[in-house]
Coordinates of C-alpha atoms in Angstrom, one line a residue:
M1 CA -11.0 32.3 5.8
E2 CA -10.7 33.4 2.2
G3 CA -13.2 31.8 -0.1
F4 CA -15.3 30.6 2.9
K5 CA -19.0 31.2 2.8
K6 CA -20.5 31.5 6.3
S7 CA -23.8 30.4 4.9
N8 CA -22.4 26.9 4.3
F9 CA -22.7 26.0 8.0
K10 CA -23.5 27.4 11.4
M11 CA -20.6 29.2 13.0
I12 CA -20.1 28.6 16.7
K13 CA -18.4 31.2 18.8
M14 CA -15.4 29.6 20.6
D15 CA -13.8 31.1 23.6
L16 CA -10.8 28.9 23.6
Q17 CA -8.1 28.3 20.9
Y18 CA -8.2 24.6 19.8
T19 CA -5.3 22.7 18.5
I20 CA -5.6 19.1 17.4
P21 CA -3.7 16.6 19.7
A22 CA -0.1 16.0 18.6
Q23 CA -0.6 12.2 18.6
T24 CA -3.4 12.4 16.0
S25 CA -2.6 10.6 12.8
I26 CA -4.4 9.9 9.5
G27 CA -5.9 6.4 9.9
H28 CA -6.5 5.5 6.3
V29 CA -7.3 6.7 2.9
H30 CA -10.3 5.3 0.9
L31 CA -9.8 5.5 -2.9
K32 CA -12.3 5.0 -5.7
V33 CA -10.7 2.9 -8.4
S34 CA -11.8 1.7 -11.8
D35 CA -10.5 -1.9 -11.7
L36 CA -9.9 -3.6 -8.3
K37 CA -7.6 -6.3 -9.5
R38 CA -5.4 -3.7 -11.3
S39 CA -5.3 -1.6 -8.2
T40 CA -4.4 -4.5 -5.8
D41 CA -1.7 -5.6 -8.3
F42 CA -0.2 -2.1 -7.9
Y43 CA -0.6 -1.5 -4.2
C44 CA 0.0 -5.1 -3.1
G45 CA 2.0 -6.7 -5.9
L46 CA 4.3 -3.7 -6.5
L47 CA 4.3 -1.6 -3.4
G48 CA 4.0 -4.6 -1.0
F49 CA 0.8 -3.9 1.0
E50 CA -1.1 -6.9 2.2
I51 CA -4.9 -7.5 1.8
T52 CA -6.6 -7.6 5.2
G53 CA -10.1 -7.8 3.9
Q54 CA -12.0 -8.0 0.6
Y55 CA -15.6 -7.7 -0.5
G56 CA -15.7 -9.8 -3.7
D57 CA -14.5 -7.8 -6.7
E58 CA -15.8 -4.5 -5.3
A59 CA -13.5 -3.5 -2.4
A60 CA -10.2 -4.4 -0.8
F61 CA -8.7 -3.2 2.4
I62 CA -4.9 -3.2 2.5
S63 CA -2.3 -2.7 5.2
A64 CA 1.3 -2.5 6.2
G65 CA 2.2 -4.5 9.3
G66 CA -1.2 -6.0 10.0
Y67 CA -3.2 -2.8 10.8
H68 CA -6.9 -3.3 9.8
H69 CA -6.3 -1.1 6.8
H70 CA -4.2 1.9 5.7
I71 CA -5.8 2.1 2.3
A72 CA -9.2 1.0 1.1
L73 CA -9.9 0.5 -2.6
N74 CA -13.4 0.3 -4.0
T75 CA -15.3 0.3 -7.3
W76 CA -18.7 1.1 -5.8
Y77 CA -19.1 4.3 -7.8
S78 CA -16.2 4.1 -10.2
K79 CA -16.0 0.6 -11.8
G80 CA -14.8 1.1 -15.4
S81 CA -14.6 4.8 -15.1
P82 CA -11.9 6.9 -16.8
Q83 CA -9.2 8.7 -14.7
A84 CA -10.3 11.9 -13.0
D85 CA -9.2 15.2 -14.6
K86 CA -5.8 16.3 -13.1
N87 CA -7.1 19.9 -13.0
A88 CA -10.3 19.0 -11.0
V89 CA -10.8 19.4 -7.3
G90 CA -9.7 16.3 -5.4
L91 CA -6.9 14.5 -3.7
L92 CA -3.5 15.5 -4.9
H93 CA -1.7 12.4 -3.5
T94 CA -1.7 9.8 -0.8
A95 CA 1.6 9.9 1.1
I96 CA 3.2 6.7 2.4
L97 CA 5.8 7.2 5.0
Y98 CA 8.7 4.6 5.1
P99 CA 10.5 4.1 8.4
T100 CA 14.1 4.3 7.1
K101 CA 16.0 5.8 4.2
R102 CA 17.0 2.2 3.3
D103 CA 13.3 1.2 3.0
L104 CA 12.7 4.0 0.6
A105 CA 15.7 2.9 -1.4
V106 CA 14.3 -0.7 -1.6
I107 CA 11.0 0.5 -3.0
Y108 CA 12.7 2.8 -5.4
S109 CA 14.9 -0.1 -6.6
R110 CA 11.7 -2.2 -7.0
L111 CA 10.0 0.6 -9.0
K112 CA 13.1 1.0 -11.2
T113 CA 13.4 -2.7 -11.8
S114 CA 9.7 -2.9 -12.7
Q115 CA 10.2 0.2 -15.0
Y116 CA 7.3 1.8 -13.2
P117 CA 7.4 5.5 -14.1
L118 CA 7.9 8.2 -11.5
T119 CA 6.2 11.6 -12.0
G120 CA 8.9 13.3 -9.9
C121 CA 11.3 13.0 -6.9
A122 CA 12.5 15.6 -4.5
D123 CA 14.6 16.4 -1.4
H124 CA 12.3 18.6 0.7
G125 CA 14.9 19.2 3.4
V126 CA 12.7 17.3 5.9
S127 CA 12.2 14.3 3.7
Y128 CA 13.1 12.5 0.5
A129 CA 10.1 11.9 -1.7
L130 CA 9.3 9.8 -4.8
Y131 CA 6.1 10.6 -6.7
L132 CA 4.1 8.4 -9.0
D133 CA 0.6 7.7 -10.1
D134 CA -1.4 4.5 -9.4
P135 CA -3.1 2.9 -12.4
D136 CA -6.2 5.2 -11.9
G137 CA -4.1 8.3 -11.9
N138 CA -4.3 8.8 -8.2
G139 CA -1.1 10.5 -7.0
V140 CA 1.1 8.6 -4.6
E141 CA 4.0 9.9 -2.6
L142 CA 6.5 7.5 -1.2
Y143 CA 8.7 9.2 1.4
W144 CA 11.2 9.0 4.3
D145 CA 11.5 11.7 6.9
R146 CA 14.9 12.8 8.1
P147 CA 15.2 12.7 11.9
M148 CA 13.7 15.9 13.3
E149 CA 17.1 17.2 14.6
Q150 CA 18.3 17.2 11.0
W151 CA 15.4 19.3 9.6
P152 CA 16.6 22.7 8.2
R153 CA 15.4 25.6 10.3
R154 CA 15.0 29.3 9.8
E155 CA 16.5 31.8 12.2
N156 CA 13.1 32.0 14.1
G157 CA 13.2 28.2 14.6
S158 CA 10.4 27.3 12.1
V159 CA 10.9 24.4 9.7
E160 CA 12.3 25.4 6.3
M161 CA 11.0 23.1 3.6
Y162 CA 12.1 23.3 0.0
T163 CA 12.1 21.3 -3.2
K164 CA 15.5 20.3 -4.6
Q165 CA 16.5 17.5 -6.9
L166 CA 16.7 14.2 -5.1
D167 CA 20.0 12.4 -5.6
L168 CA 18.7 9.0 -6.6
A169 CA 22.2 7.4 -6.8
D170 CA 22.7 8.5 -3.2
L171 CA 19.4 6.9 -2.3
L172 CA 20.5 3.6 -4.0
D173 CA 23.7 3.7 -2.0
E174 CA 21.6 2.7 1.0
L175 CA 21.4 -0.7 -0.5

């Protein structure tokens, strides 16, 4: 691996190729935030997540649909801190997958009505995506995947992703 330093950890010789199980998913994201109330206002008040647990004014666990938590927010190391430098190493964005195109249209309409600024939007061939930053500058992608049978494919069968302008009027037509 380019840039990899073998001295960082012990390499183990493997005889078999390993592939992570297809049913594996990302369980949750844990974000350091500056102001817990401001963050819960954004994630719960605007985006519609529900608080499933809270530790005073230091941490909140939020969910869609009753799962223990999809996103954890805490101020343990970051209370009152400024936003992280966009050019520093770290998380680019948290991606939140909506079940239907209509659901993505609903949240887009909500953002538009609230005049919450987008940082971008795109048709990636496999998905429609809306990009924005939370109050701490953490990137957030709100997206809907097209059905797999509609994904663009190359001649060799691999998925062909691209970035084209998303037709927001077409998205709103879902409403």
